[in-house]
Amino acid sequence: MDRPPNILVVLSDEHTAAAAGWAGHPHVRTPHLDRLAAQGVSFDRAYTNSPMCVPSRLSLMSGRYVHQIGAWDNGVIPGPTFRSWGHHLREAGYTSVIAGRTHFNGPDRLLGFDKRLTDDLDFWLDHSGRPPRRTPDWRRPSNSHVTEQGAGDHVHTQHDVAATDAAVDFLRAPGEDPFLLYVGYMHPHFPLVAPPEFRALYDPADVELPSVADEQHPVISLLRHGFRNDEPLTEEQIREATVCYWALISHLDHQLGRLLDAVPDDMVVIYTSDHGEMAGQHGIWQKQCFYEPAVRIPLLLRHPAVAPGRTEAHVSLIDVLPTLRDIAGLASDPALPGRSLLDPMDRPVLSEYHAQGMLDGGFMLKSGPWKYGYYGPANAPQVFNLDDDPLEQNDLAADTALVQRLDAELRLLLDPDATDERAKSDQAARTAVSTRG
């Protein structure tokens, strides 16, 4: 049997799909990502399975939906039955190595991988298991996620450079076994403090100011209030925040370029992000919703046996683990809901949100041109046709027949009301345990 190929997977944090050169952005400079896109396949309709860090990452690492693994929020600590990429690829003789950000909570810093070169930043980790408070009066302490901005050094930048340094050192002498090297970056996650040399690449005058509707869906209004996105910003703040976000993407791109320079041109490389960033669209900074900037993510795959190109097949992060198994020569696992990206299959995408700012569980179905947002029986849904309305400004939820059809399609994947009850019950139990502790 031929030796399976080495694999490099790079995961950024909060990189929205449209903010890149190969994606057609008129200003964001990503020469190394553009190079990777030219050498591989760009999945132009790739989505996260949750617009929040920990749920998305645990879904990605396990190849299972958020509701299947109980990864409801950023306080979740994976249990002993959690199976990651490392567990799976060990069956094919791989050594699995981590450098950088994983956002795994709890004391287990490997979670099935064989080795860590660098770890997460300590202040990002939760060891209590405590879930967020999901009440109407919950509010983020400040809107620093947008107002903390400008050129400067930051611990996130230092973290990312250190992760690249460690990964490049590993690549110089990786050992004899086939390896999976995962490199996780903080950028372009807020705070929007960008390295000065990358901030200097951009002019705030180039920023197209986002528009915000006077009236918004009640669930979105509450979400904006909770995350203090309803607090007014000056035009100068919006422009500076935006160019700093672009600069963080360019710094991320620079780190990826260092990795690409350290590996052969025919090595398998996957690049993606855990979720996107609204960057002021619909009056929202951060994510936590199902608008395209929050849930559509970049996904690039370079494989010597796969012809370069682009595809509009709907895929999501749960498809990454089946892809890794396929590359490693392992048989498909019927317990995994995803499909290998080596032979992408267009099918509906599911995303979920069960955390602060949203009182009831939120569920997104993306199927063909349609996006359906379900927020429980007490709230109106949202429906958009992205072919006709790419900015998601024309809610079609008044079309009862269309809503019924999309709702039935969502319920082929899960029972949203029962899932919401299970999430709330689990979060209540974790609150009780963490309070006693």
Tab-separated table of C-alpha atoms in Angstrom:
chain	number	residue	atom	x	y	z
A	1	MET	CA	0.000	0.000	0.000
A	2	ASP	CA	1.270	3.503	-0.887
A	3	ARG	CA	2.174	5.793	1.958
A	4	PRO	CA	-0.720	8.196	2.579
A	5	PRO	CA	0.076	11.884	1.995
A	6	ASN	CA	1.010	14.407	4.621
A	7	ILE	CA	-1.737	16.929	5.357
A	8	LEU	CA	-1.617	20.555	6.497
A	9	VAL	CA	-4.868	22.077	7.793
A	10	VAL	CA	-4.989	25.788	8.601
A	11	LEU	CA	-7.909	27.225	10.577
A	12	SER	CA	-8.345	30.943	11.092
A	13	ASP	CA	-10.852	32.615	13.394
A	14	GLU	CA	-13.634	34.878	12.100
A	15	HIS	CA	-12.661	35.101	8.404
A	16	THR	CA	-15.745	35.790	6.316
A	17	ALA	CA	-15.760	34.216	2.863
A	18	ALA	CA	-15.981	37.417	0.803
A	19	ALA	CA	-12.944	39.108	2.398
A	20	ALA	CA	-10.169	37.759	0.192
A	21	GLY	CA	-8.590	38.465	-3.150
A	22	TRP	CA	-9.575	35.204	-4.848
A	23	ALA	CA	-13.129	35.760	-3.592
A	24	GLY	CA	-13.299	39.025	-5.542
A	25	HIS	CA	-12.895	41.567	-2.758
A	26	PRO	CA	-11.714	44.861	-4.276
A	27	HIS	CA	-9.372	45.799	-1.426
A	28	VAL	CA	-8.364	42.874	0.823
A	29	ARG	CA	-4.875	41.665	-0.069
A	30	THR	CA	-4.344	37.917	0.284
A	31	PRO	CA	-1.614	36.908	-2.177
A	32	HIS	CA	-0.806	33.601	-0.462
A	33	LEU	CA	-4.414	32.517	-0.101
A	34	ASP	CA	-4.876	33.525	-3.739
A	35	ARG	CA	-1.957	31.269	-4.644
A	36	LEU	CA	-3.499	28.380	-2.719
A	37	ALA	CA	-6.854	29.000	-4.385
A	38	ALA	CA	-5.227	28.921	-7.823
A	39	GLN	CA	-3.560	25.594	-6.991
A	40	GLY	CA	-6.653	23.948	-5.521
A	41	VAL	CA	-10.419	23.999	-5.268
A	42	SER	CA	-12.383	26.898	-3.826
A	43	PHE	CA	-15.695	25.900	-2.265
A	44	ASP	CA	-17.654	29.084	-2.836
A	45	ARG	CA	-20.713	27.958	-0.861
A	46	ALA	CA	-19.054	26.660	2.282
A	47	TYR	CA	-20.735	27.280	5.624
A	48	THR	CA	-20.048	26.933	9.319
A	49	ASN	CA	-22.279	24.623	11.350
A	50	SER	CA	-22.452	27.240	14.098
A	51	PRO	CA	-21.601	30.973	14.043
A	52	MET	CA	-19.680	30.709	17.323
A	53	CYS	CA	-16.120	29.586	18.124
A	54	VAL	CA	-16.319	26.483	20.337
A	55	PRO	CA	-19.483	24.920	18.867
A	56	SER	CA	-18.124	25.380	15.359
A	57	ARG	CA	-14.703	23.963	16.204
A	58	LEU	CA	-16.024	20.934	18.060
A	59	SER	CA	-18.359	20.234	15.151
A	60	LEU	CA	-15.438	20.567	12.738
A	61	MET	CA	-13.132	18.344	14.794
A	62	SER	CA	-15.729	15.617	15.363
A	63	GLY	CA	-17.387	15.753	11.952
A	64	ARG	CA	-20.753	15.876	13.705
A	65	TYR	CA	-23.472	18.479	14.052
A	66	VAL	CA	-23.577	20.699	17.132
A	67	HIS	CA	-26.751	19.032	18.412
A	68	GLN	CA	-25.228	15.559	17.999
A	69	ILE	CA	-22.353	16.329	20.379
A	70	GLY	CA	-24.043	18.847	22.709
A	71	ALA	CA	-21.616	21.624	21.788
A	72	TRP	CA	-24.119	24.382	22.548
A	73	ASP	CA	-21.875	27.275	23.581
A	74	ASN	CA	-18.355	28.501	24.297
A	75	GLY	CA	-18.323	26.958	27.780
A	76	VAL	CA	-18.604	23.330	26.632
A	77	ILE	CA	-15.818	20.965	27.713
A	78	PRO	CA	-15.514	17.873	25.479
A	79	GLY	CA	-16.082	14.611	27.306
A	80	PRO	CA	-14.130	11.331	27.178
A	81	THR	CA	-16.215	9.967	24.280
A	82	PHE	CA	-15.321	12.882	21.978
A	83	ARG	CA	-13.492	11.658	18.845
A	84	SER	CA	-11.380	14.168	16.948
A	85	TRP	CA	-9.359	14.075	13.737
A	86	GLY	CA	-6.465	12.656	15.761
A	87	HIS	CA	-8.476	9.623	16.894
A	88	HIS	CA	-9.678	8.930	13.362
A	89	LEU	CA	-6.386	9.317	11.497
A	90	ARG	CA	-4.487	7.211	14.017
A	91	GLU	CA	-6.233	4.268	12.355
A	92	ALA	CA	-4.279	5.092	9.177
A	93	GLY	CA	-0.918	5.417	10.947
A	94	TYR	CA	-0.837	9.208	11.118
A	95	THR	CA	0.886	11.305	13.729
A	96	SER	CA	-1.356	14.295	14.444
A	97	VAL	CA	0.166	17.568	15.612
A	98	ILE	CA	-1.343	20.870	16.800
A	99	ALA	CA	0.194	24.333	16.632
A	100	GLY	CA	-1.792	27.278	17.948
A	101	ARG	CA	-5.442	27.966	18.593
A	102	THR	CA	-7.942	25.167	19.003
A	103	HIS	CA	-10.225	26.689	21.664
A	104	PHE	CA	-10.554	23.293	23.357
A	105	ASN	CA	-11.848	23.972	26.875
A	106	GLY	CA	-10.748	21.951	29.890
A	107	PRO	CA	-7.508	20.257	30.933
A	108	ASP	CA	-7.181	17.898	27.941
A	109	ARG	CA	-5.001	19.907	25.576
A	110	LEU	CA	-4.635	17.166	22.962
A	111	LEU	CA	-8.149	15.801	22.593
A	112	GLY	CA	-6.977	12.830	20.556
A	113	PHE	CA	-4.006	14.484	18.823
A	114	ASP	CA	-0.518	13.154	19.503
A	115	LYS	CA	1.446	16.338	20.126
A	116	ARG	CA	1.064	20.061	20.740
A	117	LEU	CA	3.727	22.522	19.635
A	118	THR	CA	2.044	25.643	21.054
A	119	ASP	CA	-1.202	26.097	22.982
A	120	ASP	CA	-4.134	28.463	23.114
A	121	LEU	CA	-3.879	31.696	25.006
A	122	ASP	CA	-4.844	30.956	28.612
A	123	PHE	CA	-7.470	33.678	28.908
A	124	TRP	CA	-9.468	32.155	26.066
A	125	LEU	CA	-9.967	28.826	27.845
A	126	ASP	CA	-12.891	27.882	30.083
A	127	HIS	CA	-12.412	25.204	32.725
A	128	SER	CA	-15.702	25.690	34.576
A	129	GLY	CA	-18.097	24.321	31.967
A	130	ARG	CA	-20.415	27.212	32.786
A	131	PRO	CA	-22.799	28.133	29.965
A	132	PRO	CA	-23.745	31.709	29.067
A	133	ARG	CA	-26.732	33.488	30.575
A	134	ARG	CA	-29.550	33.531	28.018
A	135	THR	CA	-31.935	36.128	29.402
A	136	PRO	CA	-33.449	39.295	27.854
A	137	ASP	CA	-31.341	41.544	30.097
A	138	TRP	CA	-27.993	39.937	29.205
A	139	ARG	CA	-25.547	42.398	27.678
A	140	ARG	CA	-21.894	42.233	26.723
A	141	PRO	CA	-19.865	44.464	29.075
A	142	SER	CA	-18.901	46.797	26.209
A	143	ASN	CA	-18.702	47.065	22.441
A	144	SER	CA	-14.910	46.757	22.518
A	145	HIS	CA	-15.151	44.132	19.782
A	146	VAL	CA	-15.406	47.079	17.399
A	147	THR	CA	-14.183	50.139	19.342
A	148	GLU	CA	-10.833	48.597	20.389
A	149	GLN	CA	-9.093	49.286	17.100
A	150	GLY	CA	-6.040	50.723	15.376
A	151	ALA	CA	-2.436	49.874	14.620
A	152	GLY	CA	-0.351	48.203	17.295
A	153	ASP	CA	1.113	45.021	18.692
A	154	HIS	CA	-1.253	42.548	20.320
A	155	VAL	CA	-0.992	39.173	22.058
A	156	HIS	CA	-3.116	37.625	19.275
A	157	THR	CA	-0.474	38.636	16.733
A	158	GLN	CA	2.289	37.242	18.942
A	159	HIS	CA	0.329	33.991	19.316
A	160	ASP	CA	-0.038	33.587	15.558
A	161	VAL	CA	3.610	34.276	14.807
A	162	ALA	CA	4.659	31.768	17.491
A	163	ALA	CA	2.313	29.135	16.043
A	164	THR	CA	3.823	29.629	12.587
A	165	ASP	CA	7.370	29.493	13.975
A	166	ALA	CA	6.637	26.187	15.729
A	167	ALA	CA	4.884	24.714	12.696
A	168	VAL	CA	7.748	25.638	10.352
A	169	ASP	CA	10.249	24.084	12.779
A	170	PHE	CA	8.175	20.891	12.828
A	171	LEU	CA	7.999	20.806	9.027
A	172	ARG	CA	11.797	20.839	8.819
A	173	ALA	CA	11.987	17.429	10.582
A	174	PRO	CA	8.516	15.882	10.887
A	175	GLY	CA	9.629	12.270	11.364
A	176	GLU	CA	8.942	9.153	9.305
A	177	ASP	CA	5.205	8.655	9.871
A	178	PRO	CA	2.648	10.406	7.703
A	179	PHE	CA	1.429	13.447	9.574
A	180	LEU	CA	-1.541	15.714	9.961
A	181	LEU	CA	-0.402	19.171	11.026
A	182	TYR	CA	-3.160	21.476	12.227
A	183	VAL	CA	-2.254	25.167	12.602
A	184	GLY	CA	-4.797	27.408	14.329
A	185	TYR	CA	-4.703	31.200	14.204
A	186	MET	CA	-6.395	33.927	16.253
A	187	HIS	CA	-6.549	36.392	13.375
A	188	PRO	CA	-8.680	38.050	12.141
A	189	HIS	CA	-10.690	37.722	15.375
A	190	PHE	CA	-11.236	40.987	17.261
A	191	PRO	CA	-9.961	43.100	18.963
A	192	LEU	CA	-9.269	44.984	15.763
A	193	VAL	CA	-5.687	45.874	16.642
A	194	ALA	CA	-3.562	45.245	13.563
A	195	PRO	CA	0.208	45.087	13.100
A	196	PRO	CA	1.256	48.562	11.876
A	197	GLU	CA	2.868	47.368	8.641
A	198	PHE	CA	-0.360	45.605	7.633
A	199	ARG	CA	-2.607	48.421	8.818
A	200	ALA	CA	-0.584	50.721	6.524
A	201	LEU	CA	-1.764	48.738	3.488
A	202	TYR	CA	-5.284	50.153	3.712
A	203	ASP	CA	-7.030	53.506	3.373
A	204	PRO	CA	-10.203	54.068	5.420
A	205	ALA	CA	-11.566	56.155	2.535
A	206	ASP	CA	-11.931	52.910	0.547
A	207	VAL	CA	-14.476	51.498	3.006
A	208	GLU	CA	-18.047	51.286	1.743
A	209	LEU	CA	-20.174	52.062	4.768
A	210	PRO	CA	-22.711	49.316	5.598
A	211	SER	CA	-26.397	50.114	5.611
A	212	VAL	CA	-28.738	49.199	8.478
A	213	ALA	CA	-32.491	48.806	8.066
A	214	ASP	CA	-34.707	50.949	10.294
A	215	GLU	CA	-36.740	47.895	11.275
A	216	GLN	CA	-35.206	44.490	11.965
A	217	HIS	CA	-36.421	41.050	12.922
A	218	PRO	CA	-37.071	40.996	16.708
A	219	VAL	CA	-34.548	38.183	17.245
A	220	ILE	CA	-31.883	40.196	15.421
A	221	SER	CA	-32.771	43.352	17.363
A	222	LEU	CA	-32.333	41.534	20.687
A	223	LEU	CA	-29.058	40.015	19.489
A	224	ARG	CA	-27.749	43.454	18.501
A	225	HIS	CA	-28.793	44.849	21.885
A	226	GLY	CA	-27.137	42.018	23.802
A	227	PHE	CA	-23.825	42.458	22.014
A	228	ARG	CA	-24.112	46.262	22.192
A	229	ASN	CA	-24.209	46.545	18.421
A	230	ASP	CA	-27.036	49.043	18.795
A	231	GLU	CA	-24.650	51.559	20.374
A	232	PRO	CA	-23.812	54.276	17.831
A	233	LEU	CA	-20.432	54.383	16.138
A	234	THR	CA	-18.870	57.298	14.335
A	235	GLU	CA	-18.098	57.027	10.631
A	236	GLU	CA	-14.412	57.213	11.548
A	237	GLN	CA	-14.761	54.242	13.917
A	238	ILE	CA	-16.550	52.151	11.286
A	239	ARG	CA	-13.927	52.882	8.653
A	240	GLU	CA	-11.017	52.209	11.004
A	241	ALA	CA	-12.562	48.994	12.326
A	242	THR	CA	-13.067	47.747	8.787
A	243	VAL	CA	-9.549	48.431	7.533
A	244	CYS	CA	-8.109	46.891	10.696
A	245	TYR	CA	-10.150	43.760	9.993
A	246	TRP	CA	-8.728	43.717	6.475
A	247	ALA	CA	-5.217	44.188	7.890
A	248	LEU	CA	-5.646	41.244	10.276
A	249	ILE	CA	-6.652	39.093	7.296
A	250	SER	CA	-3.497	40.181	5.468
A	251	HIS	CA	-1.362	39.302	8.487
A	252	LEU	CA	-3.053	35.900	8.615
A	253	ASP	CA	-2.307	35.528	4.902
A	254	HIS	CA	1.346	36.304	5.571
A	255	GLN	CA	1.529	33.512	8.147
A	256	LEU	CA	-0.070	31.102	5.677
A	257	GLY	CA	2.543	32.136	3.118
A	258	ARG	CA	5.289	31.140	5.537
A	259	LEU	CA	3.676	27.707	5.883
A	260	LEU	CA	3.237	27.256	2.131
A	261	ASP	CA	6.905	28.141	1.582
A	262	ALA	CA	7.838	25.358	4.024
A	263	VAL	CA	5.932	22.528	2.292
A	264	PRO	CA	6.100	20.976	-1.187
A	265	ASP	CA	3.785	22.411	-3.832
A	266	ASP	CA	2.034	19.045	-4.152
A	267	MET	CA	1.324	18.616	-0.427
A	268	VAL	CA	-2.307	18.404	0.657
A	269	VAL	CA	-3.399	21.719	2.194
A	270	ILE	CA	-6.810	22.729	3.532
A	271	TYR	CA	-7.640	26.272	4.607
A	272	THR	CA	-10.868	27.365	6.278
A	273	SER	CA	-12.271	29.383	9.196
A	274	ASP	CA	-14.562	28.584	12.105
A	275	HIS	CA	-17.113	31.267	11.137
A	276	GLY	CA	-17.283	34.716	9.589
A	277	GLU	CA	-17.557	38.324	10.758
A	278	MET	CA	-20.487	40.653	10.082
A	279	ALA	CA	-18.232	43.751	9.991
A	280	GLY	CA	-21.170	46.099	10.426
A	281	GLN	CA	-23.560	44.544	7.927
A	282	HIS	CA	-27.132	44.675	9.273
A	283	GLY	CA	-25.678	46.717	12.134
A	284	ILE	CA	-23.835	43.714	13.581
A	285	TRP	CA	-20.185	43.235	14.536
A	286	GLN	CA	-19.034	39.691	15.408
A	287	LYS	CA	-21.270	36.796	14.253
A	288	GLN	CA	-23.961	34.846	16.256
A	289	CYS	CA	-26.519	35.053	13.431
A	290	PHE	CA	-27.215	33.447	10.065
A	291	TYR	CA	-26.580	36.312	7.651
A	292	GLU	CA	-24.023	35.410	4.987
A	293	PRO	CA	-21.038	37.348	6.409
A	294	ALA	CA	-21.388	35.377	9.680
A	295	VAL	CA	-21.949	31.872	8.325
A	296	ARG	CA	-20.313	31.662	4.894
A	297	ILE	CA	-16.635	30.833	5.216
A	298	PRO	CA	-13.608	30.382	2.964
A	299	LEU	CA	-12.731	26.771	2.207
A	300	LEU	CA	-9.773	25.855	-0.004
A	301	LEU	CA	-8.445	22.372	-0.745
A	302	ARG	CA	-5.200	21.627	-2.568
A	303	HIS	CA	-4.675	17.977	-3.452
A	304	PRO	CA	-2.408	16.661	-6.233
A	305	ALA	CA	-5.144	14.334	-7.486
A	306	VAL	CA	-7.842	17.026	-7.626
A	307	ALA	CA	-8.003	19.488	-10.505
A	308	PRO	CA	-7.975	23.166	-9.493
A	309	GLY	CA	-11.181	25.116	-9.914
A	310	ARG	CA	-14.239	26.423	-8.127
A	311	THR	CA	-17.460	24.768	-7.076
A	312	GLU	CA	-20.802	26.099	-5.875
A	313	ALA	CA	-21.781	22.840	-4.206
A	314	HIS	CA	-23.128	23.523	-0.728
A	315	VAL	CA	-20.677	22.105	1.831
A	316	SER	CA	-19.932	22.738	5.505
A	317	LEU	CA	-17.312	22.115	8.178
A	318	ILE	CA	-18.683	18.655	9.004
A	319	ASP	CA	-17.351	17.617	5.572
A	320	VAL	CA	-13.713	18.155	6.588
A	321	LEU	CA	-13.306	14.987	8.689
A	322	PRO	CA	-14.740	12.668	5.987
A	323	THR	CA	-12.302	14.381	3.605
A	324	LEU	CA	-9.354	13.694	5.898
A	325	ARG	CA	-10.404	10.065	6.216
A	326	ASP	CA	-10.689	9.832	2.419
A	327	ILE	CA	-7.224	11.358	1.921
A	328	ALA	CA	-5.777	8.966	4.508
A	329	GLY	CA	-7.235	5.961	2.697
A	330	LEU	CA	-9.834	5.123	5.346
A	331	ALA	CA	-13.298	3.883	4.476
A	332	SER	CA	-16.196	6.281	4.913
A	333	ASP	CA	-17.674	6.296	8.411
A	334	PRO	CA	-21.478	5.904	8.341
A	335	ALA	CA	-21.729	7.629	11.736
A	336	LEU	CA	-20.531	10.903	10.196
A	337	PRO	CA	-23.159	13.093	8.500
A	338	GLY	CA	-20.652	14.829	6.232
A	339	ARG	CA	-19.263	13.820	2.843
A	340	SER	CA	-15.743	13.903	1.403
A	341	LEU	CA	-14.828	17.113	-0.398
A	342	LEU	CA	-12.792	15.084	-2.880
A	343	ASP	CA	-16.129	14.331	-4.502
A	344	PRO	CA	-18.378	17.164	-3.270
A	345	MET	CA	-22.117	16.619	-3.129
A	346	ASP	CA	-24.471	19.583	-3.182
A	347	ARG	CA	-26.929	19.187	-0.340
A	348	PRO	CA	-28.660	21.291	2.337
A	349	VAL	CA	-26.480	22.846	5.017
A	350	LEU	CA	-27.476	23.093	8.694
A	351	SER	CA	-26.181	25.698	11.136
A	352	GLU	CA	-27.230	26.204	14.780
A	353	TYR	CA	-26.879	28.810	17.538
A	354	HIS	CA	-27.747	28.172	21.207
A	355	ALA	CA	-25.938	30.875	23.158
A	356	GLN	CA	-26.126	34.385	24.594
A	357	GLY	CA	-28.123	37.029	22.789
A	358	MET	CA	-30.708	34.528	21.522
A	359	LEU	CA	-33.348	33.326	23.967
A	360	ASP	CA	-34.453	30.325	21.903
A	361	GLY	CA	-32.326	28.149	19.674
A	362	GLY	CA	-31.653	29.432	16.177
A	363	PHE	CA	-31.437	27.092	13.194
A	364	MET	CA	-30.435	27.814	9.607
A	365	LEU	CA	-31.144	25.705	6.554
A	366	LYS	CA	-29.341	26.719	3.347
A	367	SER	CA	-30.773	24.825	0.398
A	368	GLY	CA	-30.260	25.951	-3.188
A	369	PRO	CA	-30.925	29.696	-3.320
A	370	TRP	CA	-33.008	29.584	-0.152
A	371	LYS	CA	-31.967	30.432	3.371
A	372	TYR	CA	-34.426	29.604	6.163
A	373	GLY	CA	-33.925	30.841	9.707
A	374	TYR	CA	-36.044	29.198	12.406
A	375	TYR	CA	-36.165	30.717	15.913
A	376	GLY	CA	-38.786	28.592	17.663
A	377	PRO	CA	-42.589	28.560	17.491
A	378	ALA	CA	-42.904	31.860	19.374
A	379	ASN	CA	-40.906	33.829	16.802
A	380	ALA	CA	-41.350	34.549	13.129
A	381	PRO	CA	-38.863	32.842	10.794
A	382	GLN	CA	-36.664	34.528	8.203
A	383	VAL	CA	-36.526	33.483	4.534
A	384	PHE	CA	-34.228	34.865	1.849
A	385	ASN	CA	-33.597	34.023	-1.799
A	386	LEU	CA	-29.883	34.697	-2.135
A	387	ASP	CA	-29.919	34.513	-5.919
A	388	ASP	CA	-32.285	37.487	-6.045
A	389	ASP	CA	-31.307	39.124	-2.759
A	390	PRO	CA	-27.632	38.499	-1.896
A	391	LEU	CA	-27.629	41.169	0.841
A	392	GLU	CA	-30.597	39.495	2.592
A	393	GLN	CA	-32.779	42.591	2.760
A	394	ASN	CA	-36.085	41.148	1.493
A	395	ASP	CA	-37.560	38.706	4.029
A	396	LEU	CA	-40.006	36.335	2.309
A	397	ALA	CA	-41.406	34.792	5.504
A	398	ALA	CA	-44.930	35.946	4.548
A	399	ASP	CA	-44.964	33.232	1.867
A	400	THR	CA	-46.623	30.499	3.949
A	401	ALA	CA	-46.202	27.727	1.394
A	402	LEU	CA	-42.497	28.478	1.009
A	403	VAL	CA	-41.983	28.534	4.795
A	404	GLN	CA	-43.781	25.203	5.189
A	405	ARG	CA	-41.643	23.601	2.500
A	406	LEU	CA	-38.376	24.838	3.965
A	407	ASP	CA	-39.442	23.984	7.512
A	408	ALA	CA	-40.206	20.422	6.434
A	409	GLU	CA	-36.745	20.221	4.848
A	410	LEU	CA	-35.129	21.462	8.073
A	411	ARG	CA	-36.972	18.811	10.083
A	412	LEU	CA	-35.471	16.080	7.912
A	413	LEU	CA	-32.178	16.965	9.604
A	414	LEU	CA	-33.377	17.517	13.184
A	415	ASP	CA	-36.349	18.432	15.358
A	416	PRO	CA	-35.518	22.069	16.184
A	417	ASP	CA	-37.947	22.399	19.092
A	418	ALA	CA	-36.787	19.208	20.802
A	419	THR	CA	-33.176	20.233	20.183
A	420	ASP	CA	-33.807	23.623	21.759
A	421	GLU	CA	-35.305	21.970	24.840
A	422	ARG	CA	-32.333	19.629	25.117
A	423	ALA	CA	-29.856	22.494	24.814
A	424	LYS	CA	-31.595	24.534	27.516
A	425	SER	CA	-31.827	21.513	29.823
A	426	ASP	CA	-28.143	20.724	29.404
A	427	GLN	CA	-27.164	24.350	29.958
A	428	ALA	CA	-29.300	24.519	33.107
A	429	ALA	CA	-27.638	21.370	34.458
A	430	ARG	CA	-24.169	22.751	33.730
A	431	THR	CA	-25.082	26.017	35.429
A	432	ALA	CA	-26.083	24.131	38.552
A	433	VAL	CA	-22.861	22.102	38.604
A	434	SER	CA	-20.606	25.104	37.995
A	435	THR	CA	-22.423	27.135	40.674
A	436	ARG	CA	-21.941	24.363	43.254
A	437	GLY	CA	-18.305	24.104	42.236
